[in-house]
PDB file of C-alpha atoms and ligand atoms in Angstrom:
ATOM      1  CA  UNK W  19      87.271  94.282 -67.997  1.00 86.00           C
ATOM      2  CA  UNK W  20      83.691  92.517 -66.990  1.00 95.00           C
ATOM      3  CA  UNK W  21      81.006  91.669 -68.087  1.00 97.00           C
ATOM      4  CA  UNK W  22      76.555  91.705 -67.940  1.00 98.00           C
ATOM      5  CA  UNK W  23      74.498  89.924 -68.874  1.00 98.00           C
ATOM      6  CA  UNK W  24      71.370  91.161 -69.411  1.00 98.00           C
ATOM      7  CA  UNK W  25      68.049  88.503 -69.897  1.00 98.00           C
ATOM      8  CA  UNK W  26      64.575  88.695 -70.334  1.00 97.00           C
ATOM      9  CA  UNK W  27      61.324  88.715 -72.902  1.00 94.00           C
ATOM     10  CA  UNK W  28      61.196  90.326 -75.901  1.00 88.00           C
ATOM     11  CA  UNK W  29      59.724  93.695 -75.464  1.00 89.00           C
ATOM     12  CA  UNK W  30      60.731  94.355 -71.612  1.00 93.00           C
ATOM     13  CA  UNK W  31      62.752  97.153 -72.337  1.00 93.00           C
ATOM     14  CA  UNK W  32      66.106  95.370 -72.771  1.00 95.00           C
ATOM     15  CA  UNK W  33      67.005  97.414 -75.983  1.00 92.00           C
ATOM     16  CA  UNK W  34      65.971 101.259 -74.276  1.00 94.00           C
ATOM     17  CA  UNK W  35      67.585 100.203 -71.229  1.00 97.00           C
ATOM     18  CA  UNK W  36      70.918  99.642 -73.015  1.00 97.00           C
ATOM     19  CA  UNK W  37      70.895 102.377 -75.682  1.00 95.00           C
ATOM     20  CA  UNK W  38      70.710 105.282 -72.851  1.00 97.00           C
ATOM     21  CA  UNK W  39      73.854 103.423 -71.475  1.00 97.00           C
ATOM     22  CA  UNK W  40      75.440 103.834 -74.521  1.00 96.00           C
ATOM     23  CA  UNK W  41      74.779 106.758 -75.350  1.00 96.00           C
ATOM     24  CA  UNK W  42      76.635 108.255 -71.899  1.00 92.00           C
ATOM     25  CA  UNK W  43      79.135 105.733 -71.737  1.00 93.00           C
ATOM     26  CA  UNK W  44      82.016 104.795 -74.823  1.00 92.00           C
ATOM     27  CA  UNK W  45      83.874 102.786 -72.810  1.00 95.00           C
ATOM     28  CA  UNK W  46      81.290 100.204 -73.020  1.00 97.00           C
ATOM     29  CA  UNK W  47      80.831  97.312 -75.582  1.00 97.00           C
ATOM     30  CA  UNK W  48      77.538  96.043 -76.479  1.00 97.00           C
ATOM     31  CA  UNK W  49      77.682  92.686 -78.189  1.00 98.00           C
ATOM     32  CA  UNK W  50      75.386  92.467 -81.016  1.00 97.00           C
ATOM     33  CA  UNK W  51      74.751  88.486 -81.962  1.00 97.00           C
ATOM     34  CA  UNK W  52      74.227  87.430 -85.238  1.00 98.00           C
ATOM     35  CA  UNK W  53      70.723  85.497 -85.968  1.00 98.00           C
ATOM     36  CA  UNK W  54      69.046  83.550 -88.016  1.00 98.00           C
ATOM     37  CA  UNK W  55      65.606  85.729 -87.581  1.00 95.00           C
ATOM     38  CA  UNK W  56      64.116  88.312 -90.359  1.00 94.00           C
ATOM     39  CA  UNK W  57      65.367  91.960 -89.311  1.00 94.00           C
ATOM     40  CA  UNK W  58      62.046  93.482 -88.076  1.00 89.00           C
ATOM     41  CA  UNK W  59      60.799  96.384 -89.556  1.00 86.00           C
ATOM     42  CA  UNK W  60      63.725  99.014 -88.335  1.00 89.00           C
ATOM     43  CA  UNK W  61      66.427  97.428 -87.419  1.00 91.00           C
ATOM     44  CA  UNK W  62      70.189  97.468 -89.132  1.00 94.00           C
ATOM     45  CA  UNK W  63      72.306  94.955 -90.171  1.00 97.00           C
ATOM     46  CA  UNK W  64      75.609  95.208 -87.556  1.00 95.00           C
ATOM     47  CA  UNK W  65      73.542  97.630 -85.139  1.00 91.00           C
ATOM     48  CA  UNK W  66      70.666  95.092 -84.211  1.00 91.00           C
ATOM     49  CA  UNK W  67      72.115  92.209 -85.037  1.00 96.00           C
ATOM     50  CA  UNK W  68      74.085  90.402 -88.109  1.00 97.00           C
ATOM     51  CA  UNK W  69      71.332  88.603 -90.028  1.00 98.00           C
ATOM     52  CA  UNK W  70      72.221  85.110 -91.737  1.00 97.00           C
ATOM     53  CA  UNK W  71      70.769  82.394 -93.247  1.00 97.00           C
ATOM     54  CA  UNK W  72      71.023  78.835 -90.730  1.00 97.00           C
ATOM     55  CA  UNK W  73      73.354  77.451 -93.494  1.00 97.00           C
ATOM     56  CA  UNK W  74      75.911  79.973 -92.499  1.00 97.00           C
ATOM     57  CA  UNK W  75      75.138  80.386 -88.483  1.00 98.00           C
ATOM     58  CA  UNK W  76      75.648  76.070 -88.951  1.00 97.00           C
ATOM     59  CA  UNK W  77      79.704  76.621 -90.406  1.00 98.00           C
ATOM     60  CA  UNK W  78      79.867  79.429 -88.151  1.00 97.00           C
ATOM     61  CA  UNK W  79      79.279  77.020 -85.546  1.00 97.00           C
ATOM     62  CA  UNK W  80      81.843  73.670 -87.500  1.00 97.00           C
ATOM     63  CA  UNK W  81      84.265  76.780 -87.776  1.00 97.00           C
ATOM     64  CA  UNK W  82      84.466  77.534 -83.832  1.00 97.00           C
ATOM     65  CA  UNK W  83      83.464  81.234 -84.048  1.00 97.00           C
ATOM     66  CA  UNK W  84      81.061  81.407 -81.408  1.00 97.00           C
ATOM     67  CA  UNK W  85      81.316  81.800 -77.371  1.00 96.00           C
ATOM     68  CA  UNK W  86      77.953  81.001 -77.188  1.00 97.00           C
ATOM     69  CA  UNK W  87      74.672  79.993 -79.235  1.00 97.00           C
ATOM     70  CA  UNK W  88      71.397  79.155 -78.924  1.00 96.00           C
ATOM     71  CA  UNK W  89      67.919  78.191 -80.418  1.00 94.00           C
ATOM     72  CA  UNK W  90      65.453  80.300 -79.269  1.00 89.00           C
ATOM     73  CA  UNK W  91      61.691  81.065 -80.756  1.00 83.00           C
ATOM     74  CA  UNK W  92      63.033  78.069 -83.572  1.00 88.00           C
ATOM     75  CA  UNK W  93      66.320  80.391 -84.490  1.00 95.00           C
ATOM     76  CA  UNK W  94      69.465  80.719 -84.046  1.00 97.00           C
ATOM     77  CA  UNK W  95      70.786  83.201 -82.025  1.00 97.00           C
ATOM     78  CA  UNK W  96      74.917  83.493 -81.087  1.00 98.00           C
ATOM     79  CA  UNK W  97      77.532  85.561 -79.712  1.00 98.00           C
ATOM     80  CA  UNK W  98      80.812  85.668 -81.885  1.00 97.00           C
ATOM     81  CA  UNK W  99      84.146  85.103 -80.131  1.00 96.00           C
ATOM     82  CA  UNK W 100      86.573  88.055 -81.749  1.00 96.00           C
ATOM     83  CA  UNK W 101      84.646  91.404 -80.455  1.00 96.00           C
ATOM     84  CA  UNK W 102      83.825  89.914 -77.045  1.00 96.00           C
ATOM     85  CA  UNK W 103      88.078  88.911 -76.588  1.00 95.00           C
ATOM     86  CA  UNK W 104      89.083  92.331 -78.081  1.00 96.00           C
ATOM     87  CA  UNK W 105      86.111  94.571 -75.929  1.00 96.00           C
ATOM     88  CA  UNK W 106      87.611  92.625 -73.061  1.00 94.00           C
ATOM     89  CA  UNK W 107      91.357  93.197 -73.866  1.00 94.00           C
ATOM     90  CA  UNK W 108      90.053  97.074 -74.113  1.00 95.00           C
ATOM     91  CA  UNK W 109      89.079  97.339 -70.306  1.00 93.00           C
ATOM     92  CA  UNK W 110      85.582  97.447 -71.622  1.00 96.00           C
ATOM     93  CA  UNK W 111      82.274  96.765 -70.010  1.00 97.00           C
ATOM     94  CA  UNK W 112      80.593  94.483 -72.590  1.00 98.00           C
ATOM     95  CA  UNK W 113      76.645  94.051 -72.307  1.00 98.00           C
ATOM     96  CA  UNK W 114      74.941  91.017 -73.532  1.00 98.00           C
ATOM     97  CA  UNK W 115      71.232  90.973 -74.336  1.00 97.00           C
ATOM     98  CA  UNK W 116      71.399  86.527 -74.705  1.00 97.00           C
ATOM     99  CA  UNK W 117      68.816  84.242 -73.370  1.00 95.00           C
ATOM    100  CA  UNK W 118      69.349  82.211 -70.441  1.00 97.00           C
ATOM    101  CA  UNK W 119      70.903  79.522 -72.031  1.00 96.00           C
ATOM    102  CA  UNK W 120      73.648  82.130 -73.202  1.00 97.00           C
ATOM    103  CA  UNK W 121      73.632  83.041 -69.911  1.00 98.00           C
ATOM    104  CA  UNK W 122      74.081  79.875 -68.462  1.00 97.00           C
ATOM    105  CA  UNK W 123      77.114  79.291 -70.618  1.00 97.00           C
ATOM    106  CA  UNK W 124      79.004  82.670 -70.066  1.00 97.00           C
ATOM    107  CA  UNK W 125      78.209  82.183 -66.466  1.00 96.00           C
ATOM    108  CA  UNK W 126      80.378  79.213 -67.025  1.00 95.00           C
ATOM    109  CA  UNK W 127      83.521  80.720 -68.744  1.00 93.00           C
ATOM    110  CA  UNK W 128      83.662  83.959 -66.957  1.00 94.00           C
ATOM    111  CA  UNK W 129      82.227  83.829 -63.454  1.00 93.00           C
ATOM    112  CA  UNK W 130      84.492  85.505 -61.949  1.00 92.00           C
ATOM    113  CA  UNK W 131      84.197  88.744 -63.695  1.00 94.00           C
ATOM    114  CA  UNK W 132      80.612  88.574 -64.737  1.00 97.00           C
ATOM    115  CA  UNK W 133      77.313  90.065 -62.992  1.00 98.00           C
ATOM    116  CA  UNK W 134      73.420  89.071 -64.346  1.00 98.00           C
ATOM    117  CA  UNK W 135      70.469  91.259 -64.598  1.00 98.00           C
ATOM    118  CA  UNK W 136      66.800  89.772 -65.165  1.00 98.00           C
ATOM    119  CA  UNK W 137      64.723  92.155 -66.668  1.00 98.00           C
ATOM    120  CA  UNK W 138      60.742  91.555 -67.413  1.00 97.00           C
ATOM    121  CA  UNK W 139      57.404  93.378 -66.876  1.00 96.00           C
ATOM    122  CA  UNK W 140      55.151  93.658 -64.356  1.00 96.00           C
ATOM    123  CA  UNK W 141      53.206  90.358 -65.517  1.00 95.00           C
ATOM    124  CA  UNK W 142      52.634  88.807 -68.991  1.00 93.00           C
ATOM    125  CA  UNK W 143      49.645  91.036 -69.726  1.00 94.00           C
ATOM    126  CA  UNK W 144      52.073  94.046 -69.934  1.00 94.00           C
ATOM    127  CA  UNK W 145      54.332  92.162 -71.842  1.00 93.00           C
ATOM    128  CA  UNK W 146      51.366  90.964 -74.127  1.00 92.00           C
ATOM    129  CA  UNK W 147      50.047  94.340 -74.232  1.00 92.00           C
ATOM    130  CA  UNK W 148      54.138  95.727 -75.255  1.00 92.00           C
ATOM    131  CA  UNK W 149      54.461  93.369 -77.735  1.00 91.00           C
ATOM    132  CA  UNK W 150      51.101  94.233 -79.369  1.00 90.00           C
ATOM    133  CA  UNK W 151      51.630  97.707 -79.643  1.00 89.00           C
ATOM    134  CA  UNK W 152      55.186  97.457 -80.677  1.00 84.00           C
ATOM    135  CA  UNK W 153      53.309  95.498 -84.028  1.00 82.00           C
ATOM    136  CA  UNK W 154      56.565  93.766 -85.110  1.00 80.00           C
ATOM    137  CA  UNK W 155      55.777  90.013 -84.846  1.00 81.00           C
ATOM    138  CA  UNK W 156      52.046  88.207 -85.838  1.00 86.00           C
ATOM    139  CA  UNK W 157      49.785  87.514 -83.039  1.00 90.00           C
ATOM    140  CA  UNK W 158      51.417  83.262 -83.273  1.00 89.00           C
ATOM    141  CA  UNK W 159      54.968  85.229 -82.475  1.00 88.00           C
ATOM    142  CA  UNK W 160      53.261  86.807 -79.583  1.00 91.00           C
ATOM    143  CA  UNK W 161      52.026  84.056 -78.652  1.00 91.00           C
ATOM    144  CA  UNK W 162      55.066  81.639 -78.959  1.00 89.00           C
ATOM    145  CA  UNK W 163      57.297  84.496 -77.041  1.00 89.00           C
ATOM    146  CA  UNK W 164      54.948  84.369 -74.154  1.00 92.00           C
ATOM    147  CA  UNK W 165      55.480  81.083 -73.948  1.00 91.00           C
ATOM    148  CA  UNK W 166      59.007  81.329 -73.988  1.00 91.00           C
ATOM    149  CA  UNK W 167      59.199  84.374 -71.285  1.00 93.00           C
ATOM    150  CA  UNK W 168      57.342  81.806 -68.841  1.00 92.00           C
ATOM    151  CA  UNK W 169      60.051  79.237 -69.265  1.00 92.00           C
ATOM    152  CA  UNK W 170      62.485  81.785 -68.836  1.00 94.00           C
ATOM    153  CA  UNK W 171      60.821  83.298 -65.772  1.00 94.00           C
ATOM    154  CA  UNK W 172      61.441  79.851 -64.201  1.00 95.00           C
ATOM    155  CA  UNK W 173      65.331  80.583 -63.685  1.00 96.00           C
ATOM    156  CA  UNK W 174      65.485  84.322 -62.443  1.00 97.00           C
ATOM    157  CA  UNK W 175      67.128  82.864 -59.377  1.00 97.00           C
ATOM    158  CA  UNK W 176      70.117  82.081 -61.544  1.00 97.00           C
ATOM    159  CA  UNK W 177      70.454  85.716 -61.688  1.00 98.00           C
ATOM    160  CA  UNK W 178      72.575  88.214 -59.765  1.00 98.00           C
ATOM    161  CA  UNK W 179      69.549  91.337 -59.871  1.00 98.00           C
ATOM    162  CA  UNK W 180      65.546  91.339 -60.798  1.00 98.00           C
ATOM    163  CA  UNK W 181      64.504  94.517 -62.146  1.00 98.00           C
ATOM    164  CA  UNK W 182      60.999  95.090 -63.012  1.00 97.00           C
ATOM    165  CA  UNK W 183      60.555  97.203 -65.351  1.00 97.00           C
ATOM    166  CA  UNK W 184      56.684  99.594 -65.002  1.00 95.00           C
ATOM    167  CA  UNK W 185      58.462 102.916 -64.743  1.00 95.00           C
ATOM    168  CA  UNK W 186      61.158 104.025 -67.819  1.00 96.00           C
ATOM    169  CA  UNK W 187      62.432 106.511 -65.916  1.00 97.00           C
ATOM    170  CA  UNK W 188      63.238 104.655 -62.474  1.00 98.00           C
ATOM    171  CA  UNK W 189      64.376 101.492 -64.496  1.00 98.00           C
ATOM    172  CA  UNK W 190      66.963 103.290 -66.395  1.00 98.00           C
ATOM    173  CA  UNK W 191      68.033 105.142 -62.815  1.00 98.00           C
ATOM    174  CA  UNK W 192      68.230 101.161 -61.429  1.00 98.00           C
ATOM    175  CA  UNK W 193      69.497  99.864 -64.515  1.00 98.00           C
ATOM    176  CA  UNK W 194      72.637 102.786 -64.074  1.00 98.00           C
ATOM    177  CA  UNK W 195      73.948 101.403 -60.573  1.00 98.00           C
ATOM    178  CA  UNK W 196      73.170  97.965 -61.988  1.00 98.00           C
ATOM    179  CA  UNK W 197      75.538  99.053 -64.805  1.00 98.00           C
ATOM    180  CA  UNK W 198      78.584 100.923 -61.940  1.00 97.00           C
ATOM    181  CA  UNK W 199      78.117  97.815 -59.770  1.00 97.00           C
ATOM    182  CA  UNK W 200      79.099  95.319 -62.655  1.00 97.00           C
ATOM    183  CA  UNK W 201      82.617  97.257 -63.208  1.00 95.00           C
ATOM    184  CA  UNK W 202      83.424  96.997 -59.652  1.00 94.00           C
ATOM    185  CA  UNK W 203      83.084  93.125 -60.150  1.00 92.00           C
ATOM    186  CA  UNK W 204      86.989  92.007 -59.543  1.00 86.00           C
ATOM    187  CA  UNK W 205      88.288  89.064 -61.086  1.00 86.00           C
ATOM    188  CA  UNK W 206      90.649  86.883 -57.606  1.00 84.00           C
ATOM    189  CA  UNK W 207      93.719  87.644 -59.445  1.00 83.00           C
ATOM    190  CA  UNK W 208      93.092  90.883 -59.977  1.00 86.00           C
ATOM    191  CA  UNK W 209      91.906  91.038 -55.944  1.00 90.00           C
ATOM    192  CA  UNK W 210      95.047  88.555 -54.889  1.00 91.00           C
ATOM    193  CA  UNK W 211      97.900  91.325 -57.023  1.00 93.00           C
ATOM    194  CA  UNK W 212      96.506  93.851 -55.058  1.00 92.00           C
ATOM    195  CA  UNK W 213      96.574  92.771 -51.488  1.00 94.00           C
ATOM    196  CA  UNK W 214      99.795  91.707 -52.332  1.00 96.00           C
ATOM    197  CA  UNK W 215     100.949  94.390 -53.631  1.00 96.00           C
ATOM    198  CA  UNK W 216      98.702  96.568 -50.644  1.00 96.00           C
TER     199      UNK W 216
HETATM  200  P1  LIG Z 397      64.602  88.804 -80.281  1.00 96.83           P
HETATM  201  O1  LIG Z 397      64.237  87.960 -81.147  1.00 96.83           O
HETATM  202  O2  LIG Z 397      63.124  89.106 -79.829  1.00 96.83           O
HETATM  203  O3  LIG Z 397      65.635  90.145 -81.008  1.00 96.83           O
HETATM  204  O4  LIG Z 397      65.552  87.865 -79.276  1.00 96.83           O
HETATM  205  C1  LIG Z 397      64.711  86.851 -78.565  1.00 96.83           C
HETATM  206  C2  LIG Z 397      65.531  86.427 -77.679  1.00 96.83           C
HETATM  207  O5  LIG Z 397      66.741  85.784 -78.023  1.00 96.83           O
HETATM  208  C3  LIG Z 397      65.731  87.522 -76.517  1.00 96.83           C
HETATM  209  O6  LIG Z 397      65.679  86.427 -75.656  1.00 96.83           O
HETATM  210  C4  LIG Z 397      66.920  87.400 -76.549  1.00 96.83           C
HETATM  211  O7  LIG Z 397      67.876  87.626 -75.306  1.00 96.83           O
HETATM  212  C5  LIG Z 397      67.829  86.487 -77.272  1.00 96.83           C
HETATM  213  N1  LIG Z 397      69.250  86.439 -77.867  1.00 96.83           N
HETATM  214  C6  LIG Z 397      69.329  87.815 -78.809  1.00 96.83           C
HETATM  215  N2  LIG Z 397      70.611  87.216 -79.146  1.00 96.83           N
HETATM  216  C7  LIG Z 397      71.201  85.958 -78.287  1.00 96.83           C
HETATM  217  C8  LIG Z 397      72.732  85.110 -78.700  1.00 96.83           C
HETATM  218  O8  LIG Z 397      73.704  85.701 -79.315  1.00 96.83           O
HETATM  219  N3  LIG Z 397      72.999  84.453 -77.795  1.00 96.83           N
HETATM  220  C9  LIG Z 397      71.648  83.188 -77.187  1.00 96.83           C
HETATM  221  N4  LIG Z 397      71.801  82.631 -76.112  1.00 96.83           N
HETATM  222  N5  LIG Z 397      70.119  84.758 -76.644  1.00 96.83           N
HETATM  223  C10 LIG Z 397      70.459  85.698 -77.671  1.00 96.83           C
END
């Protein structure tokens, strides 16, 4: 039972890293967010996101279904509570790909069992290059994502670890180390129980 929160600019390689560790581990639950943005080419409902309308999103906020939600790049993104609670009860490591606002909220609630990691590219030029190569967004959207990335970078200090994705294989190796460390994080009550029993 542990949480690993990943943040970082779109296009820095978070999804590819997560996909690699998911292949090797069946005791990890990746939190699939709900969003009001349109699916990109190749994205699948229920795998990358749950895609809903702004009205439906608003309704789910009012019904208290989200653990956290935020407006990012003009769209809404949120994490539903239910699947997270189930995965934690099953003793899984839950990985989130959420922005800095979501990280702040999750940290308040789960500090004692949470590890956080900020992932980014070596510089903004490489990020722009990757977003252009990915060819899933128009240039205005890419520019907007770069501006957003700069403001997210201002909050790196709030994270436990920083990973600069300059080489995928080496970065994956480091990412796997953070995943292992995240699993070892123990809540205070558990430490107390262990100490008493010991
Ligand atoms: P993208 O549109 O590139 O998939 O995601 C844009 C940004 O939204 C990324 O920084 C991503 O981490 C963030 N994001 C995705 N899902 C959530 C969520 O459920 N909550 C929050 N707060 N941010 C999210």
